[in-house]
Amino acid sequence: MEKSMNTSDDFRDKAMIAASSKHRDELLFSYKGILYPSTICYPETFKALESFEARRDDVILAGYPKSGSNWLSQILTDLIAISQKKTPGSESTVNAEEPRLIPFIEMGNLEKYERMTKLPSPRFIATHLRPENLPKSIFKTNAKILLLIRNPKDVATSYYHFSNGLPLLPSYETWEDFFTDFMTKKMAWGCYFEYLSEWNKYADKENIMTITYEEVKENPALSVKNIATFFGIPLTEEQLQLVVERSSFQSMKKNSDKTHGSFGNILFRKGGVSDWKNLFTEDQNEKMDRAFEEHIAGTKLGKKLKYDLYCKA
Ligand code: A3P
């Protein structure tokens, strides 16, 4: 996929330039009550998305920002290459005539959907959107969705550093200020807890598989195997090892110049579990624990997060 990020790179570069001339208050805009970065998402694209036609064999990745979407995108694009009898990362997986579109379905301009109609199956689609804001056709066709979730304390920690590193998002003078916004629905793509509550309504569906960042970290080989089985992609032991190797934090970080350009330096930060312990105060721990208990502890997704293991000191 190395050469295929050109379009994404161009798009990001333009967005960075646009962001640099915007005031902090203009970096986000609200659509149907949820905030989005105004340099990469546009109301007209959201409108057009409503009539987007999904395919039954689209490979869809859904995840709240900072849950590890770029990591799982790497795994899924390699699995798609294997399903097409190509070697992941080889030149044969790259069509120079058709530079790859930015995979997040809600980012970019209208022309993107027209181009997506011409892409061969299976298409890879990523999204940070809540289910009620996704095109209805995704649920009508029963396309398979991999839902990626990560513990809220590490998500907040990662999001804080990302916001301060990426010009497209409002930056914060203090962690305290960020934490207040995170807990009061002021993040791009909305509130973490609402995101999980909404997706929890779909968690029992057969075409949805939920995976946690922490479990992929704990056992990448088993996770890749399970993901491949879910999407019906047979894998040899050798192919499995290749996908695991190429998606390790070290490999992705090392390769990030080619795959993500300057954005890579901001994105591939620590890639671990429990970095929240370096930021959260006792008071913030209590607030987060209470919010988790109130909103999602009792749900299927809440239980899957193993909050006590990953979020209690
Ligand atoms: P940290 O900021 O905690 O390091 P997203 O892709 O959804 O924006 O998520 C980014 C987070 O995923 C970052 O977390 C990043 O370091 C982590 N990440 C990216 N690639 C990874 C990999 N191969 N293995 C583990 N974590 C990874």
XYZ file of C-alpha atoms and ligand atoms in Angstrom:
340
model
C 0.000 0.000 0.000
C 3.061 2.243 0.173
C 2.536 4.233 -3.026
C -1.194 4.214 -2.749
C -1.488 6.932 -0.131
C -0.872 9.761 -2.620
C -4.446 10.880 -2.718
C -4.742 10.716 1.041
C -1.490 12.660 1.350
C -2.656 15.408 -1.000
C -5.922 15.633 0.833
C -4.224 15.882 4.211
C -1.699 18.457 2.993
C -4.462 20.682 1.648
C -6.408 20.314 4.877
C -3.334 21.296 6.911
C -2.922 24.467 4.846
C -6.617 25.304 5.191
C -6.435 24.718 8.955
C -3.479 27.043 9.388
C -5.566 30.043 8.313
C -8.524 29.184 10.515
C -9.268 30.458 13.971
C -9.512 27.758 16.688
C -13.319 28.159 16.808
C -13.625 27.471 13.079
C -11.811 24.128 13.111
C -14.957 22.195 14.025
C -18.500 22.438 12.678
C -21.678 20.805 13.848
C -23.749 18.442 11.714
C -26.879 16.862 13.212
C -25.638 17.806 16.656
C -22.157 16.261 16.347
C -18.875 18.110 15.801
C -16.530 17.297 12.878
C -13.260 18.851 11.616
C -14.262 21.459 9.039
C -11.137 21.034 6.892
C -11.794 17.358 6.069
C -15.556 16.896 6.468
C -18.206 18.918 4.665
C -22.006 19.191 5.050
C -22.561 18.448 1.349
C -20.558 15.228 1.665
C -22.648 14.153 4.648
C -25.794 14.846 2.638
C -24.519 12.799 -0.296
C -23.500 9.993 2.044
C -27.163 9.333 2.809
C -27.635 7.853 -0.656
C -24.291 6.043 -0.804
C -24.754 2.498 -2.058
C -22.941 -0.070 0.016
C -22.122 -3.505 -1.363
C -22.692 -6.772 0.454
C -18.958 -7.527 0.261
C -17.650 -4.139 1.429
C -15.165 -4.589 4.268
C -16.093 -1.980 6.872
C -14.132 -0.827 9.907
C -15.911 1.334 12.482
C -14.173 2.912 15.464
C -14.246 6.037 17.612
C -11.210 8.287 16.925
C -7.971 7.118 18.551
C -9.155 3.538 19.004
C -6.528 2.206 16.585
C -8.319 2.578 13.230
C -5.093 3.061 11.273
C -3.703 -0.123 12.768
C -6.760 -2.211 11.908
C -6.890 -0.552 8.465
C -3.436 -1.933 7.790
C -4.536 -5.425 8.852
C -7.716 -5.297 6.777
C -6.094 -3.970 3.606
C -3.495 -6.733 3.823
C -6.231 -9.334 4.306
C -8.093 -7.944 1.297
C -4.873 -8.206 -0.765
C -4.537 -11.850 0.302
C -8.164 -12.548 -0.627
C -7.274 -11.243 -4.103
C -4.274 -13.567 -4.305
C -1.829 -10.684 -3.992
C 1.143 -10.377 -1.672
C 0.559 -7.656 0.947
C 2.836 -4.679 0.379
C 4.028 -5.846 -3.039
C 3.784 -3.654 -6.118
C 0.961 -5.837 -7.407
C -1.352 -4.502 -4.703
C -0.923 -0.965 -5.957
C -2.650 0.387 -9.020
C -0.671 3.471 -9.971
C -3.478 4.637 -12.278
C -5.922 4.689 -9.428
C -4.385 6.276 -6.354
C -6.166 5.103 -3.259
C -8.920 7.248 -1.825
C -8.851 8.265 1.783
C -10.577 5.255 3.373
C -12.740 7.185 5.856
C -16.111 7.409 4.171
C -17.108 10.693 5.811
C -13.926 12.536 4.771
C -13.339 14.192 1.426
C -15.427 15.778 -1.269
C -18.341 14.573 -3.343
C -16.270 13.282 -6.233
C -15.051 10.520 -3.965
C -18.381 8.638 -4.008
C -18.466 8.667 -7.780
C -14.986 7.135 -7.826
C -15.955 4.584 -5.215
C -18.650 3.201 -7.523
C -15.862 2.203 -9.912
C -13.663 0.435 -7.380
C -13.487 -3.347 -7.637
C -14.847 -5.460 -4.786
C -14.128 -5.897 -1.999
C -13.826 -2.221 -1.115
C -12.313 -1.187 2.196
C -14.274 1.459 4.081
C -13.354 2.995 7.433
C -15.498 5.308 9.523
C -15.694 7.125 12.863
C -19.426 7.755 12.413
C -22.100 6.588 14.782
C -24.361 3.922 13.234
C -27.385 6.204 12.861
C -25.293 8.526 10.689
C -24.027 5.832 8.342
C -25.741 5.261 4.985
C -28.814 3.040 5.451
C -27.589 0.808 2.614
C -24.800 -0.523 4.850
C -27.351 -2.118 7.158
C -29.702 -3.133 4.339
C -27.006 -5.065 2.495
C -25.751 -6.609 5.735
C -22.172 -5.769 4.792
C -19.779 -7.019 7.453
C -18.532 -4.484 9.971
C -15.554 -4.811 12.271
C -16.259 -2.601 15.280
C -13.085 -1.511 17.059
C -13.272 -0.245 20.629
C -10.609 0.903 23.101
C -10.718 1.739 26.795
C -11.853 5.346 27.353
C -8.873 6.458 29.422
C -6.358 5.551 26.729
C -8.654 6.970 24.040
C -8.794 10.307 25.880
C -5.020 10.290 26.420
C -4.319 9.510 22.768
C -6.891 12.076 21.610
C -5.301 14.775 23.771
C -1.838 14.292 22.265
C -3.337 13.986 18.779
C -5.304 17.229 19.172
C -2.158 19.041 20.199
C -0.137 17.544 17.337
C -2.603 17.819 14.460
C -3.393 21.338 13.201
C -6.815 20.147 11.971
C -8.103 19.836 15.536
C -8.360 22.501 18.240
C -5.332 22.276 20.522
C -5.377 22.545 24.313
C -3.229 24.446 26.748
C -3.778 21.925 29.501
C -4.809 18.296 29.892
C -7.434 19.507 32.375
C -9.088 21.626 29.654
C -9.052 18.704 27.247
C -10.502 16.333 29.835
C -13.386 18.720 30.500
C -14.205 18.866 26.783
C -13.866 15.088 26.385
C -16.383 14.547 29.185
C -18.850 17.163 27.910
C -19.397 16.104 24.294
C -17.062 18.651 22.716
C -14.904 16.226 20.744
C -14.827 15.829 16.982
C -17.069 12.826 16.110
C -18.992 13.311 19.314
C -19.075 11.811 22.744
C -17.196 8.543 23.384
C -19.925 7.219 25.682
C -22.743 8.008 23.266
C -20.742 6.420 20.449
C -20.504 3.172 22.383
C -24.127 3.262 23.524
C -25.338 3.711 19.963
C -23.124 0.951 18.564
C -24.149 -1.313 21.420
C -27.617 -1.487 19.823
C -25.973 -3.364 16.939
C -23.534 -5.460 18.952
C -25.581 -8.676 18.693
C -25.944 -8.593 14.925
C -24.369 -11.438 13.010
C -22.675 -9.162 10.502
C -20.874 -7.192 13.220
C -17.747 -8.345 14.993
C -16.438 -6.341 17.923
C -12.764 -6.322 18.779
C -10.839 -4.338 21.379
C -7.534 -2.536 20.881
C -6.300 -4.284 24.011
C -7.034 -7.792 22.740
C -5.262 -7.165 19.428
C -2.302 -5.867 21.408
C -2.399 -8.904 23.700
C -2.614 -11.506 20.946
C -2.186 -10.086 17.437
C -1.990 -13.466 15.683
C -5.243 -14.732 17.186
C -6.933 -11.403 16.457
C -5.858 -11.404 12.804
C -7.005 -15.019 12.497
C -10.427 -14.198 13.958
C -10.826 -11.141 11.739
C -9.909 -13.169 8.645
C -12.408 -15.900 9.605
C -15.132 -13.296 10.133
C -14.590 -11.864 6.651
C -14.272 -15.352 5.135
C -10.635 -14.967 4.082
C -8.586 -18.182 4.285
C -4.995 -17.674 5.491
C -1.889 -19.847 5.481
C 0.354 -19.727 8.557
C 2.907 -17.810 6.494
C 0.364 -15.209 5.377
C -0.838 -14.819 8.942
C 2.698 -14.146 10.158
C 3.247 -11.632 7.363
C 0.102 -9.667 8.260
C 1.027 -9.706 11.958
C 4.575 -8.583 11.231
C 3.558 -5.784 8.868
C 1.007 -4.446 11.353
C 3.254 -4.355 14.425
C 3.664 -0.890 15.906
C 7.387 -0.933 15.091
C 6.856 -1.879 11.430
C 4.071 0.626 10.917
C 5.999 3.426 12.593
C 9.118 2.626 10.592
C 7.159 2.593 7.361
C 5.011 5.591 8.199
C 6.940 8.078 6.092
C 5.825 6.144 3.025
C 2.334 5.258 4.185
C 1.253 8.389 6.085
C 3.788 11.141 5.283
C 4.337 13.724 8.021
C 1.035 12.673 9.613
C 2.787 9.447 10.676
C 4.849 11.270 13.313
C 1.694 12.442 15.038
C -0.229 9.213 14.611
C 2.230 6.537 15.729
C 2.838 7.827 19.229
C 3.228 5.111 21.896
C 0.983 2.317 20.662
C 0.499 0.765 24.081
C -1.948 0.237 26.904
C -2.277 2.316 30.114
C -0.523 5.527 29.091
C -3.488 7.228 30.809
C -1.697 6.630 34.105
C 0.684 9.440 33.141
C -2.117 12.000 32.874
C -5.205 11.199 34.908
C -5.571 12.781 38.334
C -7.498 11.033 41.101
C -10.440 13.346 40.524
C -10.439 12.635 36.780
C -10.260 8.900 37.445
C -13.328 9.162 39.634
C -15.215 11.192 37.039
C -14.387 8.756 34.237
C -15.188 5.712 36.389
C -18.566 7.225 37.265
C -19.384 8.097 33.635
C -18.397 4.617 32.479
C -20.550 3.015 35.172
C -23.494 5.233 34.320
C -23.418 4.941 30.527
C -21.874 1.671 29.369
C -20.630 -0.615 32.144
C -23.718 -2.817 31.940
C -23.768 -3.125 28.145
C -22.241 -5.839 25.992
C -19.597 -3.450 24.645
C -18.926 -2.087 28.122
C -18.195 -5.588 29.425
C -15.996 -6.363 26.455
C -13.748 -3.418 27.372
C -12.677 -5.078 30.662
C -12.695 -1.709 32.356
C -11.479 -2.953 35.733
C -8.440 -4.547 34.151
C -7.436 -1.663 31.892
C -8.813 1.429 33.618
C -8.352 0.921 37.334
C -4.993 1.814 38.796
P -1.446 6.227 21.138
O -1.700 7.675 20.915
O -1.940 5.752 22.474
O -0.033 5.836 20.888
P -6.242 5.889 15.365
O -5.555 5.155 14.284
O -7.668 5.437 15.571
O -6.102 7.362 15.210
O -5.532 5.493 16.734
C -4.233 5.912 17.017
C -3.687 5.116 18.173
O -3.377 3.794 17.722
C -2.386 5.706 18.694
O -2.347 5.404 20.094
C -1.354 4.898 17.905
O -0.065 4.896 18.459
C -2.012 3.530 17.962
N -1.488 2.623 16.930
C -1.297 2.873 15.619
N -0.764 1.806 15.011
C -0.593 0.861 15.961
C -0.051 -0.465 15.953
N 0.418 -1.000 14.850
N -0.043 -1.140 17.125
C -0.506 -0.586 18.270
N -1.020 0.664 18.336
C -1.059 1.380 17.202
